[in-house]
XYZ file of C-alpha atoms in Angstrom:
460
model
C 107.323 167.473 53.365
C 110.169 169.548 55.297
C 110.106 172.950 52.825
C 107.604 174.422 50.529
C 108.404 173.173 46.699
C 107.032 175.699 44.972
C 108.424 175.047 41.733
C 106.389 172.044 40.747
C 103.088 174.184 40.245
C 104.787 176.739 38.422
C 102.724 177.911 35.482
C 104.674 176.906 31.826
C 103.781 180.203 29.703
C 100.983 182.579 29.911
C 99.861 180.846 26.255
C 99.209 177.470 28.037
C 100.109 177.645 31.730
C 99.431 173.896 32.517
C 98.986 170.950 30.337
C 95.936 169.890 31.682
C 93.287 171.191 33.454
C 93.319 168.884 37.280
C 89.863 167.970 38.512
C 88.589 169.303 41.824
C 89.762 166.833 44.630
C 89.178 167.811 48.115
C 91.674 167.414 50.727
C 90.721 165.014 53.156
C 91.289 164.992 56.903
C 88.755 162.360 58.116
C 88.454 158.694 57.912
C 85.090 156.688 57.797
C 83.915 155.510 61.231
C 83.407 151.828 61.643
C 80.399 150.509 61.105
C 79.315 149.776 64.609
C 79.699 153.459 65.745
C 77.672 154.783 62.520
C 74.472 154.759 64.114
C 75.347 155.951 67.485
C 77.213 158.980 65.858
C 74.492 159.838 63.643
C 72.170 159.539 66.499
C 74.365 162.213 68.336
C 74.422 164.321 64.993
C 70.594 164.628 65.200
C 70.585 165.890 68.612
C 73.211 168.595 68.562
C 71.884 171.974 67.184
C 74.188 173.668 64.847
C 74.717 177.411 65.429
C 76.922 179.977 63.207
C 77.066 178.009 59.777
C 74.708 178.172 56.970
C 72.393 175.464 56.401
C 71.035 173.764 53.400
C 69.047 170.618 51.858
C 70.158 168.396 49.314
C 67.471 165.971 47.500
C 68.669 163.221 45.149
C 66.582 161.965 42.663
C 68.477 159.031 41.039
C 66.712 158.342 37.579
C 66.935 159.362 34.282
C 65.251 159.015 31.080
C 68.435 158.108 28.839
C 71.895 157.930 29.459
C 73.518 161.570 28.304
C 76.634 160.605 26.581
C 78.907 162.526 28.848
C 77.229 162.014 31.976
C 78.966 160.087 34.988
C 76.187 160.626 37.378
C 73.654 157.683 35.526
C 72.367 155.640 38.250
C 68.808 154.027 37.174
C 66.812 153.874 34.204
C 63.455 155.506 35.065
C 60.857 153.527 33.119
C 62.440 150.561 35.053
C 61.290 151.739 38.505
C 58.285 152.872 40.437
C 58.993 156.812 41.296
C 56.080 157.226 43.451
C 57.362 154.305 46.006
C 60.638 155.943 45.652
C 59.303 159.654 46.613
C 57.020 157.871 49.385
C 60.077 156.637 51.048
C 61.943 159.703 50.563
C 59.248 161.388 52.298
C 59.600 158.803 55.035
C 63.297 159.618 55.301
C 62.846 163.386 55.605
C 59.990 162.514 58.617
C 62.678 160.426 60.482
C 64.892 163.544 60.901
C 62.493 166.580 60.174
C 61.511 167.321 64.024
C 65.367 166.577 65.381
C 66.990 169.360 67.362
C 69.547 169.897 64.214
C 66.858 170.340 61.901
C 64.681 172.934 63.777
C 67.194 174.593 65.364
C 67.951 177.306 62.749
C 67.028 178.716 58.983
C 67.621 176.859 56.151
C 68.725 178.558 53.247
C 68.600 176.541 50.115
C 67.342 173.252 48.803
C 68.533 171.799 45.628
C 66.849 168.689 43.940
C 69.574 167.000 41.815
C 70.384 163.608 40.299
C 70.002 162.239 38.117
C 67.412 164.203 36.515
C 64.803 165.269 38.743
C 62.647 166.824 36.301
C 62.192 163.437 34.719
C 59.639 162.415 37.560
C 55.920 162.655 36.603
C 54.115 165.822 37.162
C 53.587 166.318 40.903
C 55.997 164.017 42.495
C 58.385 166.792 43.313
C 55.845 168.939 44.636
C 54.910 166.653 47.134
C 58.551 167.017 48.833
C 59.004 170.657 48.247
C 55.212 170.744 50.272
C 56.301 168.477 53.106
C 59.673 171.011 53.329
C 57.842 173.933 53.330
C 55.042 172.699 55.879
C 57.637 171.104 58.395
C 61.120 172.888 58.162
C 62.458 176.069 59.227
C 63.061 177.224 56.116
C 64.350 181.137 55.340
C 61.896 183.739 53.979
C 63.845 183.776 50.872
C 65.076 180.030 50.749
C 66.152 179.209 47.127
C 64.427 176.119 46.066
C 66.060 174.731 42.790
C 64.888 172.194 40.250
C 67.512 170.663 38.112
C 66.517 169.264 34.970
C 66.101 168.922 31.285
C 64.836 170.946 28.861
C 62.319 168.578 27.668
C 61.079 167.915 30.935
C 59.796 171.263 31.657
C 56.011 171.065 30.201
C 53.790 173.229 31.743
C 51.824 170.324 33.702
C 55.265 170.073 35.568
C 56.389 173.663 35.418
C 53.137 174.884 37.131
C 53.313 171.876 39.717
C 56.800 173.136 40.790
C 55.863 176.695 41.016
C 52.597 176.157 42.714
C 54.504 173.665 45.604
C 57.259 176.593 46.358
C 60.019 176.045 43.699
C 61.693 179.164 42.773
C 64.507 178.226 40.527
C 65.098 176.150 37.696
C 68.808 174.813 36.629
C 68.362 173.303 33.103
C 70.876 171.741 31.220
C 70.922 172.561 27.330
C 74.918 172.218 27.260
C 74.359 173.530 23.354
C 71.295 175.172 21.241
C 73.057 173.555 18.403
C 71.084 170.676 17.399
C 73.789 168.701 15.202
C 75.801 168.721 18.252
C 72.988 168.254 20.578
C 72.247 164.762 18.498
C 75.758 163.650 19.031
C 75.490 163.905 22.722
C 72.163 162.033 23.231
C 70.253 165.195 23.114
C 66.635 165.239 21.599
C 65.201 168.883 21.640
C 65.751 170.807 18.782
C 67.188 174.632 18.954
C 63.347 176.021 18.228
C 61.725 173.555 21.093
C 64.131 175.089 23.647
C 63.798 178.385 22.447
C 60.049 177.999 23.010
C 60.226 176.196 26.497
C 62.539 179.287 27.864
C 60.309 181.772 26.591
C 57.224 179.765 27.829
C 58.783 179.836 31.504
C 60.333 183.383 30.702
C 56.976 184.783 30.762
C 55.717 183.252 33.787
C 58.297 185.957 35.591
C 58.422 184.181 38.964
C 61.375 182.074 38.949
C 65.192 182.329 38.498
C 65.856 180.810 35.315
C 69.014 179.220 34.974
C 70.629 177.592 31.605
C 73.587 175.372 31.625
C 75.929 175.545 28.473
C 78.992 173.412 27.881
C 82.132 173.784 25.877
C 84.600 171.623 24.415
C 81.921 169.274 22.983
C 82.684 167.041 19.670
C 82.193 169.373 16.544
C 82.016 172.490 18.497
C 84.033 175.516 17.172
C 84.603 179.078 18.140
C 82.181 180.151 15.433
C 79.464 177.722 16.377
C 80.369 178.621 20.151
C 79.133 182.512 19.764
C 75.771 181.550 18.573
C 75.329 179.636 21.854
C 76.059 182.575 23.730
C 74.430 185.256 21.867
C 71.051 183.362 22.077
C 71.696 182.933 25.574
C 71.999 186.302 26.508
C 68.918 187.048 24.537
C 66.606 184.812 25.947
C 64.750 185.355 29.443
C 67.073 184.010 31.681
C 68.187 184.918 35.140
C 71.592 183.160 35.308
C 74.142 181.372 33.223
C 76.729 178.373 33.368
C 79.615 177.492 31.445
C 81.024 174.567 31.967
C 83.982 172.745 30.182
C 83.374 169.208 29.300
C 85.097 166.850 31.747
C 85.485 163.393 29.576
C 84.820 160.606 31.838
C 86.485 157.466 31.380
C 83.338 155.480 31.731
C 80.916 157.484 29.850
C 79.440 156.611 26.251
C 81.187 159.719 24.927
C 84.432 158.541 26.083
C 84.223 155.165 24.674
C 83.676 156.698 21.232
C 86.420 159.207 21.598
C 88.608 156.075 22.326
C 87.246 154.767 19.052
C 88.019 157.238 16.930
C 84.536 157.983 16.298
C 84.886 161.718 17.806
C 87.424 164.114 18.701
C 87.429 166.666 21.080
C 88.732 170.282 21.389
C 92.472 170.259 23.202
C 92.679 171.996 26.642
C 93.924 175.061 25.098
C 91.031 175.420 22.784
C 88.661 174.907 26.072
C 90.504 177.965 27.334
C 89.521 179.968 24.253
C 85.940 179.080 24.600
C 85.982 179.877 28.007
C 87.782 183.306 27.608
C 85.114 183.831 24.635
C 82.421 183.456 26.556
C 83.649 185.290 29.734
C 84.641 188.403 27.421
C 80.915 188.176 25.904
C 79.116 188.120 29.182
C 81.137 190.917 30.660
C 80.443 193.105 27.705
C 76.859 192.222 27.919
C 76.575 193.535 31.426
C 76.130 190.063 33.366
C 77.894 189.910 36.673
C 79.983 186.748 37.733
C 79.086 185.120 40.867
C 81.703 182.500 40.647
C 83.971 180.663 38.098
C 81.403 179.215 36.099
C 78.129 181.146 36.428
C 77.042 184.424 35.974
C 73.813 186.493 36.689
C 72.073 188.717 34.430
C 69.356 190.051 37.078
C 69.172 190.331 40.890
C 66.742 187.321 41.089
C 69.774 184.945 40.201
C 71.700 184.402 43.231
C 73.586 180.802 42.829
C 73.098 180.462 46.498
C 73.675 176.758 47.260
C 76.382 176.152 45.121
C 78.360 179.196 46.746
C 77.456 177.967 50.194
C 78.573 174.722 49.647
C 82.422 176.005 48.807
C 81.940 178.132 52.120
C 81.226 174.941 54.037
C 77.929 174.955 54.955
C 76.150 172.003 56.459
C 73.887 170.328 54.374
C 71.141 167.813 54.937
C 71.110 165.236 52.866
C 68.024 162.667 51.638
C 67.385 160.046 48.604
C 69.518 157.380 47.496
C 72.937 158.351 46.240
C 72.849 161.817 47.886
C 75.993 162.921 50.176
C 75.922 165.519 53.000
C 77.949 167.142 55.593
C 76.822 168.128 59.256
C 78.966 169.544 62.195
C 82.285 168.896 60.382
C 81.228 164.960 59.330
C 80.703 163.861 56.374
C 78.245 161.340 54.551
C 76.950 159.034 52.018
C 73.523 157.437 51.788
C 72.944 154.038 49.785
C 73.339 154.059 45.997
C 71.961 150.676 45.629
C 67.874 151.300 45.627
C 67.087 148.113 47.128
C 69.232 148.330 50.169
C 68.382 152.062 50.576
C 64.348 150.528 50.591
C 65.114 147.802 53.232
C 67.295 150.097 55.402
C 64.387 152.452 55.374
C 61.563 149.592 56.093
C 63.456 149.306 59.267
C 63.085 152.637 60.356
C 66.989 153.474 59.655
C 68.569 156.472 57.984
C 70.463 154.339 55.071
C 73.691 155.344 55.830
C 76.335 153.897 53.757
C 79.002 155.877 55.211
C 79.673 158.760 57.844
C 82.998 160.086 58.336
C 84.970 161.330 61.824
C 85.047 165.221 62.141
C 87.701 167.059 59.730
C 91.005 168.018 61.571
C 91.785 170.825 58.961
C 89.944 173.756 60.529
C 88.479 176.461 58.726
C 91.474 177.292 56.077
C 90.074 174.901 53.516
C 86.599 176.269 53.120
C 87.927 179.583 52.912
C 90.404 178.955 50.257
C 87.684 176.934 48.028
C 85.162 179.879 48.479
C 87.786 182.305 47.782
C 89.196 180.478 44.645
C 85.309 180.151 43.379
C 84.668 183.827 43.479
C 88.270 184.996 42.411
C 89.379 186.638 45.377
C 91.785 184.813 48.278
C 93.245 186.511 51.517
C 95.652 184.420 51.791
C 97.453 186.152 55.077
C 93.910 185.327 56.671
C 94.334 181.280 55.620
C 97.960 181.203 56.978
C 100.607 183.174 59.037
C 103.388 182.081 56.698
C 101.747 183.437 53.500
C 105.124 185.151 52.668
C 106.459 182.110 51.978
C 104.174 181.668 48.667
C 104.918 184.835 47.187
C 107.429 183.414 44.793
C 104.695 180.951 43.427
C 102.268 183.901 43.511
C 104.811 186.431 41.561
C 104.969 183.877 39.172
C 101.811 182.922 38.534
C 101.042 186.910 38.106
C 103.946 186.957 35.362
C 101.800 184.082 33.646
C 98.715 186.134 33.625
C 96.877 183.934 36.025
C 95.904 186.795 38.698
C 96.931 189.982 40.297
C 99.062 189.670 43.723
C 99.099 192.359 46.353
C 101.377 190.770 49.105
C 99.121 187.730 49.132
C 95.681 189.459 48.233
C 95.039 187.728 45.243
C 92.669 188.430 42.133
C 92.211 185.837 39.506
C 92.135 187.235 35.994
C 89.871 185.327 33.628
C 92.971 183.132 32.655
C 93.308 182.262 36.225
C 89.552 181.579 36.810
C 89.558 179.216 33.511
C 92.628 177.297 35.684
C 91.079 177.617 39.214
C 91.132 174.017 39.904
C 94.755 173.831 39.351
C 95.430 176.839 41.429
C 93.351 175.552 43.960
C 94.933 171.871 43.730
C 98.482 173.731 44.463
C 97.116 175.981 47.150
C 95.563 173.261 49.093
C 98.768 171.033 49.198
C 101.099 173.917 50.156
C 98.553 175.228 52.914
C 98.523 171.753 54.274
C 101.917 171.883 54.334
C 101.976 174.987 56.461
C 98.951 175.001 58.731
C 98.756 171.162 59.322
C 102.072 169.485 58.498
C 101.273 166.540 60.528
C 98.589 165.463 57.820
C 101.267 165.498 55.088
C 102.251 161.766 54.699
C 98.645 160.699 55.355
C 97.178 163.078 52.820
C 99.505 162.181 49.970
C 98.757 158.671 50.123
C 95.352 159.849 49.830
C 95.812 161.663 46.715
C 97.496 159.199 44.998
C 99.883 161.272 43.291
C 101.519 160.919 40.103
C 105.106 161.054 40.164
C 105.153 164.759 38.622
C 103.416 165.458 42.185
C 100.094 166.156 40.034
C 97.046 164.581 41.463
C 95.073 162.181 39.835
C 92.092 163.353 37.967
C 88.916 162.999 38.996
C 85.784 164.403 37.315
C 82.506 166.075 38.263
C 79.974 167.336 35.324
C 76.784 168.659 36.010
C 73.431 167.459 34.188
């Protein structure tokens, strides 16, 4: 790319700036290490203290009670596996590393149990993991410890075991309170059961209670979306996520849409849903912490998710988990049999480890800025003035307010934030790291239009 081609990223109009939302697709500036080099590099990482960067832990629980219609993260059916064996092996994996210099050298600010469906495990199993982390690792005094899960799993026994062990944040995927739409998604709990569970947990008044809602669901309208927003505001919640449904091609829901059995709202309608939710929560006095997350109380910080975007190092444990240490990304084996086999030999079950990233800090600064709706482009490149024509065009389309490269996203811009991020990533790569352009374009596998191929992510 000898000169910046800004026009291909121009917004079409204020009414519909882009034809679709581009999926979040990170730039890559490192290659996987050869298999014979992984063990040596991993040992070096474990013995090298990390300073000057926030640190997190991700724990992966790869089991689900059912396969939700929209979910692309399903791995293993819960009832077919011995989860006690998995937890015992997970504890052994943590024990392999918990006394290493890299783990003990600085505080850990957040722990996140994701999946899969962590809350689907029997009462007491996740508590064993939390207890080990708290006893053996340098967790910060205000460390955020999140359990992610489904509303039907948060019965009294499991809820009490999480809290007694030290969990202080529950992120519960509801998607919608509308019972009819929930049934189309394979969700069983009714509106009344959901409300009762949230109110019961809220009365305990000792965790940050967060609810996930989705818009763009089959059969959803602006009329049915408003009661979801109003009920969420009335519940004893500390935080609320509003996510657009991303239709993953491998999911049961996508197959039903392909067969004409269901119809989903178009992207313009999704934008209307988002703007409706943003305006309502702003009027209710909620604080927007990120493009998709709001806090009603100061108890909710959304710390893990925000720090990930800022480039924090994060340790990862469990089959299918992914992490990042000192610029190296890694992934653990998704296949449970392989995971168990490597753990039995006393080895970290690494499936992949990359070399160190070559791009520098600008990429994480950009991602973090887009996530919170404020970007200081002159701090990311010495050539920010070259982006001015694009920024002014986006401003005319109502996506942002630009003051000589100091950018603030509007509500519309926050809905289309993934498109803005993809464009700015590619343009800043051309300005800051032009030597990586040819390789990066091959990695991105572009369409003829120059738009990245969509890759999807959802939240459970």
